[in-house]
JSON list of C-alpha atoms in Angstrom, two decimals:
[
{"chain": "A", "resi": 22, "resn": "UNK", "atom": "CA", "xyz": [0.08, 0.10, 0.03]},
{"chain": "A", "resi": 23, "resn": "UNK", "atom": "CA", "xyz": [2.80, 2.40, 0.69]},
{"chain": "A", "resi": 24, "resn": "UNK", "atom": "CA", "xyz": [3.99, 2.14, -2.90]},
{"chain": "A", "resi": 25, "resn": "UNK", "atom": "CA", "xyz": [0.62, 3.33, -4.06]},
{"chain": "A", "resi": 26, "resn": "UNK", "atom": "CA", "xyz": [0.61, 6.16, -1.58]},
{"chain": "A", "resi": 27, "resn": "UNK", "atom": "CA", "xyz": [3.88, 7.43, -3.18]},
{"chain": "A", "resi": 28, "resn": "UNK", "atom": "CA", "xyz": [2.48, 7.27, -6.62]},
{"chain": "A", "resi": 29, "resn": "UNK", "atom": "CA", "xyz": [1.82, 10.70, -8.20]},
{"chain": "A", "resi": 30, "resn": "UNK", "atom": "CA", "xyz": [-1.58, 12.46, -8.21]},
{"chain": "A", "resi": 31, "resn": "UNK", "atom": "CA", "xyz": [-1.35, 12.50, -12.01]},
{"chain": "A", "resi": 32, "resn": "UNK", "atom": "CA", "xyz": [-1.69, 8.77, -11.98]},
{"chain": "A", "resi": 33, "resn": "UNK", "atom": "CA", "xyz": [-5.19, 9.00, -10.43]},
{"chain": "A", "resi": 34, "resn": "UNK", "atom": "CA", "xyz": [-6.63, 12.34, -11.29]},
{"chain": "A", "resi": 35, "resn": "UNK", "atom": "CA", "xyz": [-9.67, 12.62, -13.54]},
{"chain": "A", "resi": 36, "resn": "UNK", "atom": "CA", "xyz": [-10.51, 15.24, -16.19]},
{"chain": "A", "resi": 37, "resn": "UNK", "atom": "CA", "xyz": [-11.74, 18.40, -14.51]},
{"chain": "A", "resi": 38, "resn": "UNK", "atom": "CA", "xyz": [-14.91, 19.96, -15.75]},
{"chain": "A", "resi": 39, "resn": "UNK", "atom": "CA", "xyz": [-14.24, 23.68, -16.09]},
{"chain": "A", "resi": 40, "resn": "UNK", "atom": "CA", "xyz": [-16.05, 26.86, -16.84]},
{"chain": "A", "resi": 41, "resn": "UNK", "atom": "CA", "xyz": [-15.64, 30.70, -16.62]},
{"chain": "A", "resi": 42, "resn": "UNK", "atom": "CA", "xyz": [-16.66, 33.01, -13.83]},
{"chain": "A", "resi": 43, "resn": "UNK", "atom": "CA", "xyz": [-19.54, 34.59, -15.84]},
{"chain": "A", "resi": 44, "resn": "UNK", "atom": "CA", "xyz": [-21.59, 31.41, -15.96]},
{"chain": "A", "resi": 45, "resn": "UNK", "atom": "CA", "xyz": [-24.75, 31.59, -13.79]},
{"chain": "A", "resi": 46, "resn": "UNK", "atom": "CA", "xyz": [-25.41, 29.45, -10.68]},
{"chain": "A", "resi": 47, "resn": "UNK", "atom": "CA", "xyz": [-28.37, 27.75, -12.52]},
{"chain": "A", "resi": 48, "resn": "UNK", "atom": "CA", "xyz": [-26.02, 26.90, -15.44]},
{"chain": "A", "resi": 49, "resn": "UNK", "atom": "CA", "xyz": [-23.41, 25.40, -13.18]},
{"chain": "A", "resi": 50, "resn": "UNK", "atom": "CA", "xyz": [-25.81, 23.43, -11.32]},
{"chain": "A", "resi": 51, "resn": "UNK", "atom": "CA", "xyz": [-27.04, 21.93, -14.63]},
{"chain": "A", "resi": 52, "resn": "UNK", "atom": "CA", "xyz": [-23.35, 21.19, -15.58]},
{"chain": "A", "resi": 53, "resn": "UNK", "atom": "CA", "xyz": [-22.85, 19.39, -12.24]},
{"chain": "A", "resi": 54, "resn": "UNK", "atom": "CA", "xyz": [-26.22, 17.36, -12.66]},
{"chain": "A", "resi": 55, "resn": "UNK", "atom": "CA", "xyz": [-25.48, 16.43, -16.24]},
{"chain": "A", "resi": 56, "resn": "UNK", "atom": "CA", "xyz": [-21.85, 15.29, -15.61]},
{"chain": "A", "resi": 57, "resn": "UNK", "atom": "CA", "xyz": [-22.85, 13.70, -12.18]},
{"chain": "A", "resi": 58, "resn": "UNK", "atom": "CA", "xyz": [-19.99, 15.53, -10.48]},
{"chain": "A", "resi": 59, "resn": "UNK", "atom": "CA", "xyz": [-19.62, 17.29, -7.16]},
{"chain": "A", "resi": 60, "resn": "UNK", "atom": "CA", "xyz": [-17.55, 20.26, -8.27]},
{"chain": "A", "resi": 61, "resn": "UNK", "atom": "CA", "xyz": [-16.68, 22.49, -11.16]},
{"chain": "A", "resi": 62, "resn": "UNK", "atom": "CA", "xyz": [-13.30, 24.24, -11.54]},
{"chain": "A", "resi": 63, "resn": "UNK", "atom": "CA", "xyz": [-13.64, 28.00, -12.47]},
{"chain": "A", "resi": 64, "resn": "UNK", "atom": "CA", "xyz": [-10.75, 29.08, -14.63]},
{"chain": "A", "resi": 65, "resn": "UNK", "atom": "CA", "xyz": [-9.52, 32.08, -16.59]},
{"chain": "A", "resi": 66, "resn": "UNK", "atom": "CA", "xyz": [-9.22, 31.90, -20.39]},
{"chain": "A", "resi": 67, "resn": "UNK", "atom": "CA", "xyz": [-5.61, 30.73, -20.00]},
{"chain": "A", "resi": 68, "resn": "UNK", "atom": "CA", "xyz": [-6.63, 27.79, -17.73]},
{"chain": "A", "resi": 69, "resn": "UNK", "atom": "CA", "xyz": [-5.48, 29.26, -14.50]},
{"chain": "A", "resi": 70, "resn": "UNK", "atom": "CA", "xyz": [-7.60, 28.18, -11.51]},
{"chain": "A", "resi": 71, "resn": "UNK", "atom": "CA", "xyz": [-9.62, 31.12, -10.14]},
{"chain": "A", "resi": 72, "resn": "UNK", "atom": "CA", "xyz": [-11.93, 29.07, -7.97]},
{"chain": "A", "resi": 73, "resn": "UNK", "atom": "CA", "xyz": [-14.14, 26.08, -7.48]},
{"chain": "A", "resi": 74, "resn": "UNK", "atom": "CA", "xyz": [-17.85, 25.74, -7.19]},
{"chain": "A", "resi": 75, "resn": "UNK", "atom": "CA", "xyz": [-18.91, 22.57, -5.11]},
{"chain": "A", "resi": 76, "resn": "UNK", "atom": "CA", "xyz": [-22.12, 20.82, -3.94]},
{"chain": "A", "resi": 77, "resn": "UNK", "atom": "CA", "xyz": [-21.25, 22.72, -0.49]},
{"chain": "A", "resi": 78, "resn": "UNK", "atom": "CA", "xyz": [-21.27, 26.09, -2.39]},
{"chain": "A", "resi": 79, "resn": "UNK", "atom": "CA", "xyz": [-24.58, 25.18, -4.14]},
{"chain": "A", "resi": 80, "resn": "UNK", "atom": "CA", "xyz": [-26.29, 24.21, -0.81]},
{"chain": "A", "resi": 81, "resn": "UNK", "atom": "CA", "xyz": [-24.99, 27.45, 0.76]},
{"chain": "A", "resi": 82, "resn": "UNK", "atom": "CA", "xyz": [-26.33, 29.79, -2.09]},
{"chain": "A", "resi": 83, "resn": "UNK", "atom": "CA", "xyz": [-29.72, 28.13, -2.17]},
{"chain": "A", "resi": 84, "resn": "UNK", "atom": "CA", "xyz": [-30.09, 28.36, 1.57]},
{"chain": "A", "resi": 85, "resn": "UNK", "atom": "CA", "xyz": [-29.10, 32.10, 1.49]},
{"chain": "A", "resi": 86, "resn": "UNK", "atom": "CA", "xyz": [-31.61, 32.73, -1.18]},
{"chain": "A", "resi": 87, "resn": "UNK", "atom": "CA", "xyz": [-29.02, 33.85, -3.74]},
{"chain": "A", "resi": 88, "resn": "UNK", "atom": "CA", "xyz": [-30.61, 34.38, -7.29]},
{"chain": "A", "resi": 89, "resn": "UNK", "atom": "CA", "xyz": [-29.77, 31.59, -9.49]},
{"chain": "A", "resi": 90, "resn": "UNK", "atom": "CA", "xyz": [-28.97, 33.98, -12.31]},
{"chain": "A", "resi": 91, "resn": "UNK", "atom": "CA", "xyz": [-26.03, 35.50, -10.34]},
{"chain": "A", "resi": 92, "resn": "UNK", "atom": "CA", "xyz": [-22.60, 34.66, -11.84]},
{"chain": "A", "resi": 93, "resn": "UNK", "atom": "CA", "xyz": [-20.75, 31.86, -10.28]},
{"chain": "A", "resi": 94, "resn": "UNK", "atom": "CA", "xyz": [-17.64, 33.98, -9.92]},
{"chain": "A", "resi": 95, "resn": "UNK", "atom": "CA", "xyz": [-19.37, 36.08, -7.25]},
{"chain": "A", "resi": 96, "resn": "UNK", "atom": "CA", "xyz": [-20.20, 32.92, -5.11]},
{"chain": "A", "resi": 97, "resn": "UNK", "atom": "CA", "xyz": [-17.43, 30.37, -5.90]},
{"chain": "A", "resi": 98, "resn": "UNK", "atom": "CA", "xyz": [-14.80, 29.32, -3.37]},
{"chain": "A", "resi": 99, "resn": "UNK", "atom": "CA", "xyz": [-11.81, 31.60, -4.20]},
{"chain": "A", "resi": 100, "resn": "UNK", "atom": "CA", "xyz": [-8.34, 30.47, -3.82]},
{"chain": "A", "resi": 101, "resn": "UNK", "atom": "CA", "xyz": [-9.13, 26.87, -3.42]},
{"chain": "A", "resi": 102, "resn": "UNK", "atom": "CA", "xyz": [-6.76, 24.23, -2.07]},
{"chain": "A", "resi": 103, "resn": "UNK", "atom": "CA", "xyz": [-4.65, 23.03, -5.07]},
{"chain": "A", "resi": 104, "resn": "UNK", "atom": "CA", "xyz": [-2.17, 20.16, -5.65]},
{"chain": "A", "resi": 105, "resn": "UNK", "atom": "CA", "xyz": [0.36, 19.86, -8.31]},
{"chain": "A", "resi": 106, "resn": "UNK", "atom": "CA", "xyz": [0.32, 16.85, -10.59]},
{"chain": "A", "resi": 107, "resn": "UNK", "atom": "CA", "xyz": [3.80, 15.77, -9.38]},
{"chain": "A", "resi": 108, "resn": "UNK", "atom": "CA", "xyz": [2.78, 15.42, -5.74]},
{"chain": "A", "resi": 109, "resn": "UNK", "atom": "CA", "xyz": [2.20, 12.03, -4.20]},
{"chain": "A", "resi": 110, "resn": "UNK", "atom": "CA", "xyz": [-1.17, 10.54, -3.31]},
{"chain": "A", "resi": 111, "resn": "UNK", "atom": "CA", "xyz": [-0.39, 10.80, 0.44]},
{"chain": "A", "resi": 112, "resn": "UNK", "atom": "CA", "xyz": [-0.06, 14.50, 0.01]},
{"chain": "A", "resi": 113, "resn": "UNK", "atom": "CA", "xyz": [-3.54, 14.70, -1.49]},
{"chain": "A", "resi": 114, "resn": "UNK", "atom": "CA", "xyz": [-4.85, 12.60, 1.36]},
{"chain": "A", "resi": 115, "resn": "UNK", "atom": "CA", "xyz": [-3.22, 14.94, 3.93]},
{"chain": "A", "resi": 116, "resn": "UNK", "atom": "CA", "xyz": [-4.46, 18.14, 2.22]},
{"chain": "A", "resi": 117, "resn": "UNK", "atom": "CA", "xyz": [-7.95, 17.00, 2.10]},
{"chain": "A", "resi": 118, "resn": "UNK", "atom": "CA", "xyz": [-7.90, 16.06, 5.77]},
{"chain": "A", "resi": 119, "resn": "UNK", "atom": "CA", "xyz": [-6.09, 19.02, 6.97]},
{"chain": "A", "resi": 120, "resn": "UNK", "atom": "CA", "xyz": [-8.10, 21.63, 4.93]},
{"chain": "A", "resi": 121, "resn": "UNK", "atom": "CA", "xyz": [-11.50, 19.77, 5.11]},
{"chain": "A", "resi": 122, "resn": "UNK", "atom": "CA", "xyz": [-12.01, 19.62, 1.39]},
{"chain": "A", "resi": 123, "resn": "UNK", "atom": "CA", "xyz": [-13.49, 16.94, -0.87]},
{"chain": "A", "resi": 124, "resn": "UNK", "atom": "CA", "xyz": [-12.07, 18.16, -4.24]},
{"chain": "A", "resi": 125, "resn": "UNK", "atom": "CA", "xyz": [-8.58, 19.14, -5.18]},
{"chain": "A", "resi": 126, "resn": "UNK", "atom": "CA", "xyz": [-7.97, 20.77, -8.51]},
{"chain": "A", "resi": 127, "resn": "UNK", "atom": "CA", "xyz": [-4.72, 19.44, -9.94]},
{"chain": "A", "resi": 128, "resn": "UNK", "atom": "CA", "xyz": [-2.31, 22.04, -11.53]},
{"chain": "A", "resi": 129, "resn": "UNK", "atom": "CA", "xyz": [0.95, 22.07, -13.43]},
{"chain": "A", "resi": 130, "resn": "UNK", "atom": "CA", "xyz": [3.80, 24.19, -12.26]},
{"chain": "A", "resi": 131, "resn": "UNK", "atom": "CA", "xyz": [2.28, 27.25, -13.96]},
{"chain": "A", "resi": 132, "resn": "UNK", "atom": "CA", "xyz": [-1.06, 26.86, -11.97]},
{"chain": "A", "resi": 133, "resn": "UNK", "atom": "CA", "xyz": [-3.00, 25.67, -15.06]},
{"chain": "A", "resi": 134, "resn": "UNK", "atom": "CA", "xyz": [-5.58, 23.13, -14.45]},
{"chain": "A", "resi": 135, "resn": "UNK", "atom": "CA", "xyz": [-4.73, 19.59, -15.40]},
{"chain": "A", "resi": 136, "resn": "UNK", "atom": "CA", "xyz": [-7.30, 17.48, -13.56]},
{"chain": "A", "resi": 137, "resn": "UNK", "atom": "CA", "xyz": [-9.12, 16.88, -10.28]},
{"chain": "A", "resi": 138, "resn": "UNK", "atom": "CA", "xyz": [-9.03, 14.35, -7.59]},
{"chain": "A", "resi": 139, "resn": "UNK", "atom": "CA", "xyz": [-11.83, 13.81, -5.03]},
{"chain": "A", "resi": 140, "resn": "UNK", "atom": "CA", "xyz": [-12.40, 12.12, -1.74]},
{"chain": "A", "resi": 141, "resn": "UNK", "atom": "CA", "xyz": [-14.65, 9.61, -3.70]},
{"chain": "A", "resi": 142, "resn": "UNK", "atom": "CA", "xyz": [-11.67, 8.86, -6.09]},
{"chain": "A", "resi": 143, "resn": "UNK", "atom": "CA", "xyz": [-9.39, 8.27, -3.01]},
{"chain": "A", "resi": 144, "resn": "UNK", "atom": "CA", "xyz": [-11.88, 6.00, -1.24]},
{"chain": "A", "resi": 145, "resn": "UNK", "atom": "CA", "xyz": [-12.23, 4.01, -4.45]},
{"chain": "A", "resi": 146, "resn": "UNK", "atom": "CA", "xyz": [-8.47, 3.57, -4.70]},
{"chain": "A", "resi": 147, "resn": "UNK", "atom": "CA", "xyz": [-8.11, 2.65, -1.24]},
{"chain": "A", "resi": 148, "resn": "UNK", "atom": "CA", "xyz": [-11.05, 0.06, -1.34]},
{"chain": "A", "resi": 149, "resn": "UNK", "atom": "CA", "xyz": [-9.37, -1.60, -4.39]},
{"chain": "A", "resi": 150, "resn": "UNK", "atom": "CA", "xyz": [-6.14, -1.75, -2.44]},
{"chain": "A", "resi": 151, "resn": "UNK", "atom": "CA", "xyz": [-7.61, -3.25, 0.71]},
{"chain": "A", "resi": 152, "resn": "UNK", "atom": "CA", "xyz": [-9.66, -5.92, -1.33]},
{"chain": "A", "resi": 153, "resn": "UNK", "atom": "CA", "xyz": [-6.31, -7.11, -2.99]},
{"chain": "A", "resi": 154, "resn": "UNK", "atom": "CA", "xyz": [-4.75, -7.81, 0.44]}
]
């Protein structure tokens, strides 16, 4: 199991669904529903991560009565916790635990989005490992 934990995040990350900050809350909720995902990464035109919009954000804005035609850039989680694609899987687990987040956008050394890894992904990986033992 320790050999897997030292493998790189890039070995396990999935394609990140991205959009721009001018998309509405209603539009991003539809993107999340149609893609069966818990988060969308908000990027600039040059693929730099500006924020993330998660199920937690959606719950918050609905509970606060924020109009669904408001831009996601106004309500997203700004400066999300990021991980570089060269980091080990153990670092991803540590970051999620320490920062209490469920989704980590994966970036290159220039801060450009390369993928995403979620708690669900990590749970699946660890379940497969324990079933092999």
